[in-house]
Amino acid sequence: IDYSADNGATWVSIINSTNNSGTYVWTIPNITTTQALVRVMDFGNSATYDVSNAIFTINPGVVVTAPNGGENLNGCTVTTIAWTGEPGTNNYTLQYSTNGGSTWNTIVNQSFSGGSNYSYNWTLPNTSSNFCLVKVYNSSNTSKVDQSDAVFNIVPAITVTNPNNGGSYAVGSILNITWASVGVSNFYNIDYSTNGGATWTNIVFNTNILTNSYSWTVPNTPSVNCYIRVTDYNAACKTDQSDALFTISSSPASITVTSPNGGENWVVC
């Protein structure tokens, strides 16, 4: 027994050999087609067979409609996950991936109302990835599953740009803290840590900054384990910190000329 999803152009085996009882219980595959056919063939004589008189339709148990690929979404904002499912089947698990489907994180597992059209308001994580997907499956039958047709992007609300790659800054020097932002309130908290993020000390609190930069006088707290953190005061989820540790040094780096250093008598050329 075989089926075709392309009006007989190709065939896929349902079962290779079964008793001639006249019936067979078939689990419909999770595909979408309006060009389906079934063929039953004599196992010992391939010339003896019959095919469905007309094409039929297979509708998948779940179809994700949003986000479905190509979207640019902002971290820590709400977006709608939408999908269609079977009427009367309303227990679904929603998951997301930020690495193209290699691993998945569960968003929610619950009962939904909506007939056959369902939706869920999802607060996106504060992450940065160009390889995001959403997957929805029937919690009672995981073979009824669908995911975004293509990857979408999550752009973080705040990205610290300086200091972000290490470096050393002397006590008393001016460090220009900078960051990129999207969808923020422009009221910020800025903090620094000298112990690798275990604890934080406030630099500014609930301060309106429109330039995405702040000139900070480096304090007298020498350490090689420093971070800067920038947070939207009105949405704590919108935050970022330096990617790499930087150093606060006790004294500025110096260059001292030792020769010639005065009093010498040299001959030209």
PDB file of N, CA and C in Angstrom, residues 169-202:
ATOM      1  N   TYR A 169      41.837  50.790  31.913  1.00  0.00           N
ATOM      2  CA  TYR A 169      41.499  52.195  32.113  1.00  0.00           C
ATOM      3  C   TYR A 169      42.019  52.623  33.476  1.00  0.00           C
ATOM      4  N   ALA A 170      42.759  53.729  33.484  1.00  0.00           N
ATOM      5  CA  ALA A 170      43.409  54.181  34.717  1.00  0.00           C
ATOM      6  C   ALA A 170      42.417  54.880  35.643  1.00  0.00           C
ATOM      7  N   VAL A 171      42.652  54.723  36.927  1.00  0.00           N
ATOM      8  CA  VAL A 171      41.871  55.459  37.925  1.00  0.00           C
ATOM      9  C   VAL A 171      41.957  56.959  37.621  1.00  0.00           C
ATOM     10  N   GLY A 172      40.791  57.620  37.619  1.00  0.00           N
ATOM     11  CA  GLY A 172      40.738  59.048  37.365  1.00  0.00           C
ATOM     12  C   GLY A 172      40.621  59.440  35.912  1.00  0.00           C
ATOM     13  N   SER A 173      40.789  58.464  34.983  1.00  0.00           N
ATOM     14  CA  SER A 173      40.632  58.776  33.560  1.00  0.00           C
ATOM     15  C   SER A 173      39.149  58.814  33.198  1.00  0.00           C
ATOM     16  N   ILE A 174      38.831  59.348  32.013  1.00  0.00           N
ATOM     17  CA  ILE A 174      37.446  59.436  31.529  1.00  0.00           C
ATOM     18  C   ILE A 174      37.188  58.288  30.561  1.00  0.00           C
ATOM     19  N   LEU A 175      36.227  57.454  30.891  1.00  0.00           N
ATOM     20  CA  LEU A 175      35.813  56.341  30.031  1.00  0.00           C
ATOM     21  C   LEU A 175      34.465  56.683  29.416  1.00  0.00           C
ATOM     22  N   ASN A 176      34.403  56.688  28.092  1.00  0.00           N
ATOM     23  CA  ASN A 176      33.152  56.983  27.390  1.00  0.00           C
ATOM     24  C   ASN A 176      32.362  55.686  27.226  1.00  0.00           C
ATOM     25  N   ILE A 177      31.352  55.496  28.066  1.00  0.00           N
ATOM     26  CA  ILE A 177      30.482  54.320  27.987  1.00  0.00           C
ATOM     27  C   ILE A 177      29.486  54.548  26.852  1.00  0.00           C
ATOM     28  N   THR A 178      29.381  53.594  25.917  1.00  0.00           N
ATOM     29  CA  THR A 178      28.462  53.732  24.782  1.00  0.00           C
ATOM     30  C   THR A 178      27.654  52.447  24.609  1.00  0.00           C
ATOM     31  N   TRP A 179      26.469  52.578  23.994  1.00  0.00           N
ATOM     32  CA  TRP A 179      25.616  51.425  23.756  1.00  0.00           C
ATOM     33  C   TRP A 179      24.681  51.711  22.583  1.00  0.00           C
ATOM     34  N   ALA A 180      24.193  50.654  21.975  1.00  0.00           N
ATOM     35  CA  ALA A 180      23.151  50.732  20.949  1.00  0.00           C
ATOM     36  C   ALA A 180      21.824  50.347  21.585  1.00  0.00           C
ATOM     37  N   SER A 181      20.723  50.910  21.096  1.00  0.00           N
ATOM     38  CA  SER A 181      19.428  50.597  21.698  1.00  0.00           C
ATOM     39  C   SER A 181      18.331  50.647  20.649  1.00  0.00           C
ATOM     40  N   VAL A 182      17.250  49.899  20.918  1.00  0.00           N
ATOM     41  CA  VAL A 182      16.065  49.920  20.074  1.00  0.00           C
ATOM     42  C   VAL A 182      14.864  49.613  20.969  1.00  0.00           C
ATOM     43  N   GLY A 183      13.821  50.424  20.837  1.00  0.00           N
ATOM     44  CA  GLY A 183      12.599  50.203  21.606  1.00  0.00           C
ATOM     45  C   GLY A 183      12.758  50.402  23.091  1.00  0.00           C
ATOM     46  N   VAL A 184      13.548  51.408  23.494  1.00  0.00           N
ATOM     47  CA  VAL A 184      13.762  51.675  24.920  1.00  0.00           C
ATOM     48  C   VAL A 184      13.130  53.007  25.299  1.00  0.00           C
ATOM     49  N   SER A 185      13.125  53.289  26.616  1.00  0.00           N
ATOM     50  CA  SER A 185      12.482  54.509  27.111  1.00  0.00           C
ATOM     51  C   SER A 185      13.436  55.705  27.141  1.00  0.00           C
ATOM     52  N   ASN A 186      14.752  55.455  26.981  1.00  0.00           N
ATOM     53  CA  ASN A 186      15.819  56.466  27.071  1.00  0.00           C
ATOM     54  C   ASN A 186      16.073  56.934  28.498  1.00  0.00           C
ATOM     55  N   PHE A 187      15.489  56.267  29.480  1.00  0.00           N
ATOM     56  CA  PHE A 187      15.845  56.470  30.878  1.00  0.00           C
ATOM     57  C   PHE A 187      16.626  55.240  31.330  1.00  0.00           C
ATOM     58  N   TYR A 188      17.860  55.465  31.798  1.00  0.00           N
ATOM     59  CA  TYR A 188      18.773  54.352  32.006  1.00  0.00           C
ATOM     60  C   TYR A 188      19.309  54.287  33.426  1.00  0.00           C
ATOM     61  N   ASN A 189      19.643  53.073  33.836  1.00  0.00           N
ATOM     62  CA  ASN A 189      20.536  52.818  34.956  1.00  0.00           C
ATOM     63  C   ASN A 189      21.852  52.303  34.366  1.00  0.00           C
ATOM     64  N   ILE A 190      22.977  52.840  34.854  1.00  0.00           N
ATOM     65  CA  ILE A 190      24.287  52.344  34.450  1.00  0.00           C
ATOM     66  C   ILE A 190      25.021  51.906  35.708  1.00  0.00           C
ATOM     67  N   ASP A 191      25.569  50.699  35.675  1.00  0.00           N
ATOM     68  CA  ASP A 191      26.267  50.138  36.828  1.00  0.00           C
ATOM     69  C   ASP A 191      27.613  49.581  36.390  1.00  0.00           C
ATOM     70  N   TYR A 192      28.508  49.417  37.368  1.00  0.00           N
ATOM     71  CA  TYR A 192      29.765  48.736  37.089  1.00  0.00           C
ATOM     72  C   TYR A 192      30.025  47.690  38.161  1.00  0.00           C
ATOM     73  N   SER A 193      30.793  46.677  37.799  1.00  0.00           N
ATOM     74  CA  SER A 193      31.178  45.620  38.726  1.00  0.00           C
ATOM     75  C   SER A 193      32.686  45.459  38.690  1.00  0.00           C
ATOM     76  N   THR A 194      33.273  45.195  39.838  1.00  0.00           N
ATOM     77  CA  THR A 194      34.711  44.936  39.920  1.00  0.00           C
ATOM     78  C   THR A 194      35.005  43.498  40.338  1.00  0.00           C
ATOM     79  N   ASN A 195      33.942  42.663  40.399  1.00  0.00           N
ATOM     80  CA  ASN A 195      34.143  41.269  40.795  1.00  0.00           C
ATOM     81  C   ASN A 195      33.453  40.305  39.840  1.00  0.00           C
ATOM     82  N   GLY A 196      33.529  40.629  38.552  1.00  0.00           N
ATOM     83  CA  GLY A 196      32.999  39.727  37.533  1.00  0.00           C
ATOM     84  C   GLY A 196      31.501  39.620  37.495  1.00  0.00           C
ATOM     85  N   GLY A 197      30.778  40.618  38.023  1.00  0.00           N
ATOM     86  CA  GLY A 197      29.320  40.616  37.983  1.00  0.00           C
ATOM     87  C   GLY A 197      28.655  40.052  39.219  1.00  0.00           C
ATOM     88  N   ALA A 198      29.441  39.677  40.231  1.00  0.00           N
ATOM     89  CA  ALA A 198      28.834  39.156  41.463  1.00  0.00           C
ATOM     90  C   ALA A 198      28.035  40.242  42.171  1.00  0.00           C
ATOM     91  N   THR A 199      28.563  41.462  42.202  1.00  0.00           N
ATOM     92  CA  THR A 199      27.845  42.608  42.760  1.00  0.00           C
ATOM     93  C   THR A 199      28.053  43.802  41.842  1.00  0.00           C
ATOM     94  N   TRP A 200      27.136  44.777  41.959  1.00  0.00           N
ATOM     95  CA  TRP A 200      27.167  45.941  41.071  1.00  0.00           C
ATOM     96  C   TRP A 200      27.078  47.224  41.885  1.00  0.00           C
ATOM     97  N   THR A 201      27.733  48.276  41.372  1.00  0.00           N
ATOM     98  CA  THR A 201      27.688  49.608  41.966  1.00  0.00           C
ATOM     99  C   THR A 201      27.094  50.571  40.949  1.00  0.00           C
ATOM    100  N   ASN A 202      26.125  51.377  41.413  1.00  0.00           N
ATOM    101  CA  ASN A 202      25.428  52.274  40.499  1.00  0.00           C
ATOM    102  C   ASN A 202      26.294  53.467  40.095  1.00  0.00           C
TER     103      ASN A 202
END
